[in-house]
PDB file of C-alpha atoms in Angstrom:
ATOM      1  CA  MET U 176      59.666 -80.117 -50.528  1.00 63.00           C
ATOM      2  CA  THR U 177      63.089 -79.916 -49.098  1.00 73.00           C
ATOM      3  CA  THR U 178      63.938 -78.482 -45.705  1.00 70.00           C
ATOM      4  CA  ARG U 179      65.467 -75.363 -47.265  1.00 69.00           C
ATOM      5  CA  GLU U 180      62.305 -74.648 -49.218  1.00 69.00           C
ATOM      6  CA  ARG U 181      60.181 -75.078 -46.144  1.00 69.00           C
ATOM      7  CA  THR U 182      62.367 -72.633 -44.223  1.00 69.00           C
ATOM      8  CA  ARG U 183      62.072 -70.039 -46.993  1.00 70.00           C
ATOM      9  CA  ALA U 184      58.292 -70.431 -47.079  1.00 68.00           C
ATOM     10  CA  ARG U 185      58.021 -69.899 -43.364  1.00 69.00           C
ATOM     11  CA  THR U 186      60.248 -66.800 -43.529  1.00 70.00           C
ATOM     12  CA  THR U 187      58.193 -65.335 -46.355  1.00 71.00           C
ATOM     13  CA  HIS U 188      54.945 -65.946 -44.489  1.00 64.00           C
ATOM     14  CA  ARG U 189      56.239 -64.264 -41.361  1.00 68.00           C
ATOM     15  CA  ALA U 190      57.435 -61.273 -43.349  1.00 68.00           C
ATOM     16  CA  GLY U 191      54.037 -60.950 -44.942  1.00 65.00           C
ATOM     17  CA  ARG U 192      52.314 -60.975 -41.580  1.00 73.00           C
ATOM     18  CA  ARG U 193      54.661 -58.324 -40.271  1.00 73.00           C
ATOM     19  CA  ALA U 194      54.038 -56.135 -43.290  1.00 68.00           C
ATOM     20  CA  ALA U 195      50.293 -56.515 -42.881  1.00 65.00           C
ATOM     21  CA  GLY U 196      50.509 -55.590 -39.195  1.00 65.00           C
ATOM     22  CA  ALA U 197      52.602 -52.521 -39.992  1.00 64.00           C
ATOM     23  CA  ALA U 198      50.153 -51.421 -42.660  1.00 62.00           C
ATOM     24  CA  ALA U 199      47.257 -51.790 -40.237  1.00 63.00           C
ATOM     25  CA  GLY U 200      49.110 -49.706 -37.657  1.00 65.00           C
ATOM     26  CA  VAL U 201      49.819 -46.966 -40.188  1.00 53.00           C
ATOM     27  CA  LEU U 202      46.173 -46.940 -41.248  1.00 60.00           C
ATOM     28  CA  ALA U 203      44.970 -46.640 -37.670  1.00 63.00           C
ATOM     29  CA  ALA U 204      47.375 -43.808 -36.991  1.00 59.00           C
ATOM     30  CA  GLY U 205      46.199 -42.079 -40.122  1.00 56.00           C
ATOM     31  CA  LEU U 206      42.592 -42.352 -39.034  1.00 58.00           C
ATOM     32  CA  VAL U 207      43.438 -40.833 -35.647  1.00 52.00           C
ATOM     33  CA  VAL U 208      45.234 -37.933 -37.264  1.00 48.00           C
ATOM     34  CA  VAL U 209      42.400 -37.328 -39.680  1.00 44.00           C
ATOM     35  CA  GLY U 210      39.879 -37.426 -36.845  1.00 53.00           C
ATOM     36  CA  ALA U 211      41.929 -34.986 -34.835  1.00 49.00           C
ATOM     37  CA  LEU U 212      42.226 -32.653 -37.783  1.00 45.00           C
ATOM     38  CA  ALA U 213      38.496 -32.861 -38.407  1.00 47.00           C
ATOM     39  CA  ALA U 214      37.744 -32.142 -34.766  1.00 49.00           C
ATOM     40  CA  SER U 215      40.115 -29.201 -34.715  1.00 51.00           C
ATOM     41  CA  ALA U 216      38.296 -27.745 -37.714  1.00 58.00           C
ATOM     42  CA  HIS U 217      35.126 -27.161 -35.621  1.00 70.00           C
ATOM     43  CA  ASP U 218      34.766 -23.950 -33.605  1.00 79.00           C
ATOM     44  CA  ARG U 219      35.289 -24.211 -29.872  1.00 91.00           C
ATOM     45  CA  LEU U 220      34.714 -21.934 -26.928  1.00 94.00           C
ATOM     46  CA  VAL U 221      37.925 -20.145 -25.940  1.00 96.00           C
ATOM     47  CA  GLY U 222      36.652 -17.577 -23.403  1.00 95.00           C
ATOM     48  CA  SER U 223      33.610 -16.231 -21.593  1.00 96.00           C
ATOM     49  CA  ASP U 224      32.538 -13.303 -19.431  1.00 96.00           C
ATOM     50  CA  PRO U 225      31.493 -14.242 -16.811  1.00 95.00           C
ATOM     51  CA  GLU U 226      33.878 -17.153 -16.530  1.00 96.00           C
ATOM     52  CA  SER U 227      32.664 -20.612 -15.671  1.00 95.00           C
ATOM     53  CA  GLY U 228      32.152 -20.934 -11.895  1.00 96.00           C
ATOM     54  CA  ALA U 229      32.607 -17.201 -11.245  1.00 96.00           C
ATOM     55  CA  VAL U 230      30.994 -15.586  -8.191  1.00 96.00           C
ATOM     56  CA  LEU U 231      29.857 -12.053  -9.012  1.00 96.00           C
ATOM     57  CA  GLU U 232      28.897  -9.279  -6.614  1.00 94.00           C
ATOM     58  CA  ALA U 233      27.230  -7.190  -9.351  1.00 94.00           C
ATOM     59  CA  VAL U 234      25.213  -8.042 -12.440  1.00 93.00           C
ATOM     60  CA  PRO U 235      27.233  -7.532 -15.645  1.00 93.00           C
ATOM     61  CA  ALA U 236      25.600  -5.654 -18.482  1.00 94.00           C
ATOM     62  CA  GLU U 237      25.855  -8.710 -20.763  1.00 95.00           C
ATOM     63  CA  ALA U 238      27.250 -12.213 -21.045  1.00 96.00           C
ATOM     64  CA  VAL U 239      29.855 -12.626 -23.823  1.00 96.00           C
ATOM     65  CA  LEU U 240      31.162 -15.927 -25.218  1.00 96.00           C
ATOM     66  CA  THR U 241      34.209 -15.996 -27.513  1.00 96.00           C
ATOM     67  CA  PHE U 242      34.839 -18.866 -29.961  1.00 95.00           C
ATOM     68  CA  SER U 243      37.897 -19.959 -31.917  1.00 94.00           C
ATOM     69  CA  SER U 244      36.416 -18.880 -35.253  1.00 93.00           C
ATOM     70  CA  GLU U 245      33.600 -16.756 -36.521  1.00 92.00           C
ATOM     71  CA  VAL U 246      30.210 -18.343 -35.906  1.00 91.00           C
ATOM     72  CA  GLN U 247      27.064 -18.216 -37.975  1.00 93.00           C
ATOM     73  CA  GLU U 248      24.053 -16.222 -36.807  1.00 92.00           C
ATOM     74  CA  LEU U 249      21.637 -18.877 -38.026  1.00 92.00           C
ATOM     75  CA  GLY U 250      20.890 -21.252 -35.162  1.00 92.00           C
ATOM     76  CA  THR U 251      23.079 -19.384 -32.640  1.00 94.00           C
ATOM     77  CA  VAL U 252      21.252 -18.678 -29.355  1.00 94.00           C
ATOM     78  CA  LEU U 253      22.332 -17.637 -25.854  1.00 95.00           C
ATOM     79  CA  GLU U 254      19.958 -17.934 -22.893  1.00 94.00           C
ATOM     80  CA  LEU U 255      20.267 -17.112 -19.215  1.00 95.00           C
ATOM     81  CA  GLN U 256      18.775 -19.810 -17.013  1.00 95.00           C
ATOM     82  CA  ALA U 257      17.999 -19.607 -13.294  1.00 94.00           C
ATOM     83  CA  ALA U 258      18.537 -22.420 -10.828  1.00 92.00           C
ATOM     84  CA  ASP U 259      14.929 -23.605 -11.245  1.00 93.00           C
ATOM     85  CA  GLY U 260      15.451 -24.019 -15.002  1.00 90.00           C
ATOM     86  CA  SER U 261      13.419 -20.996 -16.021  1.00 92.00           C
ATOM     87  CA  SER U 262      14.821 -19.003 -18.940  1.00 91.00           C
ATOM     88  CA  ILE U 263      15.369 -15.246 -18.867  1.00 88.00           C
ATOM     89  CA  ALA U 264      14.974 -14.212 -22.472  1.00 75.00           C
ATOM     90  CA  GLY U 265      17.387 -11.842 -24.186  1.00 86.00           C
ATOM     91  CA  GLU U 266      18.254 -10.944 -27.752  1.00 93.00           C
ATOM     92  CA  THR U 267      21.361 -12.819 -28.940  1.00 95.00           C
ATOM     93  CA  ALA U 268      23.940 -10.772 -30.846  1.00 95.00           C
ATOM     94  CA  VAL U 269      26.727 -12.233 -33.034  1.00 95.00           C
ATOM     95  CA  SER U 270      29.823 -10.184 -33.828  1.00 94.00           C
ATOM     96  CA  GLY U 271      32.576 -12.204 -35.490  1.00 92.00           C
ATOM     97  CA  ARG U 272      33.852 -14.688 -32.903  1.00 94.00           C
ATOM     98  CA  ASP U 273      31.827 -13.117 -30.051  1.00 96.00           C
ATOM     99  CA  VAL U 274      28.268 -14.020 -29.115  1.00 96.00           C
ATOM    100  CA  SER U 275      26.529 -11.947 -26.416  1.00 96.00           C
ATOM    101  CA  VAL U 276      23.197 -11.568 -24.641  1.00 95.00           C
ATOM    102  CA  PRO U 277      22.126  -8.683 -22.324  1.00 95.00           C
ATOM    103  CA  LEU U 278      21.433  -9.450 -18.665  1.00 94.00           C
ATOM    104  CA  PRO U 279      18.696  -7.794 -16.560  1.00 93.00           C
ATOM    105  CA  SER U 280      20.132  -5.331 -14.058  1.00 91.00           C
ATOM    106  CA  ASP U 281      17.720  -6.425 -11.305  1.00 92.00           C
ATOM    107  CA  LEU U 282      18.745 -10.078 -11.079  1.00 92.00           C
ATOM    108  CA  PRO U 283      18.556 -11.347  -7.484  1.00 93.00           C
ATOM    109  CA  SER U 284      21.272 -13.384  -5.823  1.00 94.00           C
ATOM    110  CA  GLY U 285      21.343 -17.032  -6.861  1.00 95.00           C
ATOM    111  CA  GLU U 286      22.772 -19.641  -9.243  1.00 96.00           C
ATOM    112  CA  TYR U 287      22.639 -19.001 -12.996  1.00 97.00           C
ATOM    113  CA  ALA U 288      23.979 -20.456 -16.229  1.00 96.00           C
ATOM    114  CA  VAL U 289      24.540 -19.041 -19.711  1.00 96.00           C
ATOM    115  CA  VAL U 290      23.353 -21.811 -22.043  1.00 96.00           C
ATOM    116  CA  TYR U 291      24.635 -21.593 -25.624  1.00 96.00           C
ATOM    117  CA  ARG U 292      23.836 -23.312 -28.891  1.00 95.00           C
ATOM    118  CA  VAL U 293      26.167 -22.086 -31.631  1.00 94.00           C
ATOM    119  CA  THR U 294      26.537 -22.915 -35.312  1.00 93.00           C
ATOM    120  CA  SER U 295      30.261 -23.037 -36.123  1.00 89.00           C
ATOM    121  CA  SER U 296      31.787 -21.649 -39.289  1.00 85.00           C
ATOM    122  CA  ASP U 297      31.690 -25.097 -40.940  1.00 86.00           C
ATOM    123  CA  GLY U 298      28.033 -25.581 -40.018  1.00 88.00           C
ATOM    124  CA  HIS U 299      28.700 -27.937 -37.133  1.00 90.00           C
ATOM    125  CA  PRO U 300      26.511 -27.163 -34.073  1.00 92.00           C
ATOM    126  CA  ILE U 301      28.155 -26.946 -30.660  1.00 92.00           C
ATOM    127  CA  SER U 302      26.491 -26.372 -27.296  1.00 94.00           C
ATOM    128  CA  GLY U 303      27.241 -26.056 -23.610  1.00 95.00           C
ATOM    129  CA  GLU U 304      26.726 -23.825 -20.597  1.00 96.00           C
ATOM    130  CA  ILE U 305      28.670 -21.407 -18.388  1.00 97.00           C
ATOM    131  CA  PRO U 306      27.553 -21.594 -14.737  1.00 97.00           C
ATOM    132  CA  PHE U 307      28.096 -18.654 -12.378  1.00 96.00           C
ATOM    133  CA  SER U 308      26.695 -17.252  -9.125  1.00 96.00           C
ATOM    134  CA  LEU U 309      25.384 -13.876  -8.054  1.00 95.00           C
ATOM    135  CA  GLU U 310      25.816 -12.549  -4.525  1.00 94.00           C
ATOM    136  CA  VAL U 311      24.263  -9.134  -4.835  1.00 85.00           C
ATOM    137  CA  ALA U 312      24.136  -7.078  -1.637  1.00 79.00           C
ATOM    138  CA  ALA U 313      20.602  -6.225  -0.565  1.00 69.00           C
ATOM    139  CA  PRO U 314      19.803  -2.502  -0.803  1.00 63.00           C
ATOM    140  CA  ALA U 315      20.154  -0.713   2.505  1.00 60.00           C
ATOM    141  CA  THR U 316      16.844   0.111   4.143  1.00 64.00           C
ATOM    142  CA  PRO U 317      16.762   3.743   5.282  1.00 61.00           C
ATOM    143  CA  ALA U 318      16.283   4.132   9.030  1.00 61.00           C
ATOM    144  CA  PRO U 319      12.913   5.663   9.941  1.00 63.00           C
ATOM    145  CA  SER U 320      13.333   9.297  10.792  1.00 61.00           C
ATOM    146  CA  ALA U 321      12.259  10.320  14.295  1.00 55.00           C
ATOM    147  CA  SER U 322       8.883  11.973  14.132  1.00 53.00           C
ATOM    148  CA  ALA U 323       8.981  15.508  15.392  1.00 49.00           C
ATOM    149  CA  SER U 324       6.926  15.843  18.554  1.00 53.00           C
ATOM    150  CA  PRO U 325       4.302  18.554  18.217  1.00 53.00           C
ATOM    151  CA  SER U 326       5.306  21.685  20.064  1.00 55.00           C
ATOM    152  CA  PRO U 327       2.795  22.702  22.725  1.00 53.00           C
ATOM    153  CA  SER U 328       0.593  25.458  21.459  1.00 54.00           C
ATOM    154  CA  PRO U 329       0.717  28.596  23.596  1.00 52.00           C
ATOM    155  CA  ALA U 330      -2.274  29.032  25.855  1.00 51.00           C
ATOM    156  CA  ALA U 331      -4.636  31.563  24.416  1.00 49.00           C
ATOM    157  CA  SER U 332      -4.535  34.655  26.540  1.00 51.00           C
ATOM    158  CA  PRO U 333      -7.969  36.147  27.272  1.00 49.00           C
ATOM    159  CA  THR U 334      -8.697  39.065  25.033  1.00 51.00           C
ATOM    160  CA  ALA U 335      -9.526  42.147  26.982  1.00 46.00           C
ATOM    161  CA  THR U 336     -12.873  43.671  26.065  1.00 48.00           C
ATOM    162  CA  PRO U 337     -13.113  47.393  25.447  1.00 46.00           C
ATOM    163  CA  GLY U 338     -14.807  47.818  28.846  1.00 45.00           C
ATOM    164  CA  GLU U 339     -12.038  45.920  30.583  1.00 48.00           C
ATOM    165  CA  SER U 340      -9.382  48.004  28.801  1.00 43.00           C
ATOM    166  CA  ALA U 341     -11.100  51.195  29.845  1.00 42.00           C
ATOM    167  CA  GLY U 342     -11.502  49.860  33.392  1.00 42.00           C
ATOM    168  CA  ALA U 343      -7.830  48.906  33.509  1.00 41.00           C
ATOM    169  CA  GLY U 344      -6.846  52.391  32.371  1.00 43.00           C
ATOM    170  CA  ALA U 345      -9.108  54.041  34.980  1.00 41.00           C
ATOM    171  CA  GLY U 346      -8.051  51.709  37.773  1.00 43.00           C
ATOM    172  CA  THR U 347     -11.526  50.115  38.059  1.00 43.00           C
ATOM    173  CA  THR U 348     -12.636  46.526  37.527  1.00 44.00           C
ATOM    174  CA  SER U 349     -16.053  47.234  36.018  1.00 43.00           C
ATOM    175  CA  SER U 350     -16.879  45.728  32.629  1.00 45.00           C
ATOM    176  CA  PRO U 351     -19.477  46.521  29.965  1.00 41.00           C
ATOM    177  CA  THR U 352     -21.222  43.297  30.771  1.00 47.00           C
ATOM    178  CA  THR U 353     -21.679  44.317  34.389  1.00 45.00           C
ATOM    179  CA  SER U 354     -22.967  47.802  33.380  1.00 46.00           C
ATOM    180  CA  ALA U 355     -25.395  46.327  30.899  1.00 46.00           C
ATOM    181  CA  GLY U 356     -26.654  43.948  33.571  1.00 50.00           C
ATOM    182  CA  ALA U 357     -27.169  46.827  36.015  1.00 48.00           C
ATOM    183  CA  ALA U 358     -29.152  48.799  33.414  1.00 48.00           C
ATOM    184  CA  ASP U 359     -31.359  45.794  32.752  1.00 54.00           C
ATOM    185  CA  ASP U 360     -31.981  45.407  36.492  1.00 54.00           C
ATOM    186  CA  ALA U 361     -32.927  49.103  36.763  1.00 47.00           C
ATOM    187  CA  GLU U 362     -35.416  48.824  33.902  1.00 52.00           C
ATOM    188  CA  ALA U 363     -36.904  45.707  35.433  1.00 46.00           C
ATOM    189  CA  THR U 364     -37.226  47.511  38.760  1.00 47.00           C
ATOM    190  CA  SER U 365     -38.954  50.519  37.089  1.00 45.00           C
ATOM    191  CA  ALA U 366     -41.358  48.232  35.294  1.00 46.00           C
ATOM    192  CA  GLU U 367     -42.173  46.450  38.518  1.00 47.00           C
ATOM    193  CA  SER U 368     -42.666  49.751  40.334  1.00 45.00           C
ATOM    194  CA  GLY U 369     -45.049  50.965  37.555  1.00 46.00           C
ATOM    195  CA  ASP U 370     -47.120  47.857  37.925  1.00 47.00           C
ATOM    196  CA  ASP U 371     -47.593  48.553  41.665  1.00 50.00           C
ATOM    197  CA  VAL U 372     -49.358  52.046  41.141  1.00 51.00           C
ATOM    198  CA  PRO U 373     -53.063  51.916  42.406  1.00 59.00           C
ATOM    199  CA  TRP U 374     -54.926  52.854  39.186  1.00 63.00           C
ATOM    200  CA  ALA U 375     -58.449  52.193  40.440  1.00 69.00           C
ATOM    201  CA  PRO U 376     -58.724  55.228  42.861  1.00 72.00           C
ATOM    202  CA  VAL U 377     -57.344  57.527  40.200  1.00 69.00           C
ATOM    203  CA  VAL U 378     -59.987  56.391  37.731  1.00 73.00           C
ATOM    204  CA  VAL U 379     -62.746  56.931  40.294  1.00 77.00           C
ATOM    205  CA  VAL U 380     -61.538  60.485  41.011  1.00 78.00           C
ATOM    206  CA  LEU U 381     -61.413  61.284  37.320  1.00 81.00           C
ATOM    207  CA  VAL U 382     -64.960  59.989  36.781  1.00 80.00           C
ATOM    208  CA  VAL U 383     -66.239  62.104  39.712  1.00 79.00           C
ATOM    209  CA  VAL U 384     -64.544  65.228  38.372  1.00 81.00           C
ATOM    210  CA  VAL U 385     -66.027  64.721  34.928  1.00 81.00           C
ATOM    211  CA  LEU U 386     -69.507  64.118  36.285  1.00 82.00           C
ATOM    212  CA  GLY U 387     -69.258  67.185  38.530  1.00 80.00           C
ATOM    213  CA  GLY U 388     -68.291  69.345  35.595  1.00 80.00           C
ATOM    214  CA  LEU U 389     -71.257  68.144  33.597  1.00 81.00           C
ATOM    215  CA  ALA U 390     -73.652  68.795  36.484  1.00 79.00           C
ATOM    216  CA  ALA U 391     -72.319  72.341  36.933  1.00 79.00           C
ATOM    217  CA  ALA U 392     -72.828  73.082  33.278  1.00 77.00           C
ATOM    218  CA  VAL U 393     -76.420  71.873  33.356  1.00 73.00           C
ATOM    219  CA  LEU U 394     -77.241  73.938  36.437  1.00 76.00           C
ATOM    220  CA  GLY U 395     -75.693  77.041  34.971  1.00 72.00           C
ATOM    221  CA  ARG U 396     -77.936  76.795  31.914  1.00 70.00           C
ATOM    222  CA  ARG U 397     -81.051  76.488  34.024  1.00 64.00           C
ATOM    223  CA  ARG U 398     -80.276  79.535  36.220  1.00 60.00           C
ATOM    224  CA  GLY U 399     -79.644  81.883  33.357  1.00 56.00           C
ATOM    225  CA  PRO U 400     -82.226  84.761  32.636  1.00 54.00           C
ATOM    226  CA  ARG U 401     -85.157  83.709  30.633  1.00 52.00           C
ATOM    227  CA  THR U 402     -86.416  87.306  29.791  1.00 47.00           C
ATOM    228  CA  ARG U 403     -84.715  89.951  27.834  1.00 42.00           C
TER     229      ARG U 403
END
């Protein structure tokens, strides 16, 4: 083989290698483009309420996630998770590109996350989470009302008895109780005075009088005329 032929062979070989390298580069670029197109075909999250990392001062009525295309209801689930990993169940609703779940109105302050598992329009599942925080103000505790001090009850004025009223009208201080007590004392005194009467001499005098009357009657019968 002459020198010219050898030079041509070398040139041809180099050209072939360059062509092969260019073809490999084009193929790799094509694969990248195809992969990018395939990835862009899947649904993706484009918005959320609450937003990721938001700090809320009030509990929203629901959490809403918006995707790039309509999602399928089958296999689509939203859950609210607390910081300890516990799930707060809610019914997931799908409306076109929006997926929502209601939130309890009595959620306490703390860290939460909306965890989603969504079936895209082409059947590809996608998942993720939206973290947010709640800083709900504690309800104000009503101040205890001052207890009303009991008003002093008026001192009961003595009720005047009928005797006292009459005595007040007549300018005297006597009362029925005093009069009744005096009457009882008088009766007791009369009873005591009756008990002190000497009954024995009176009985003796009465017996003598009766016996004398009987004796006089007997004597009168004996002295009467016996003849007609």
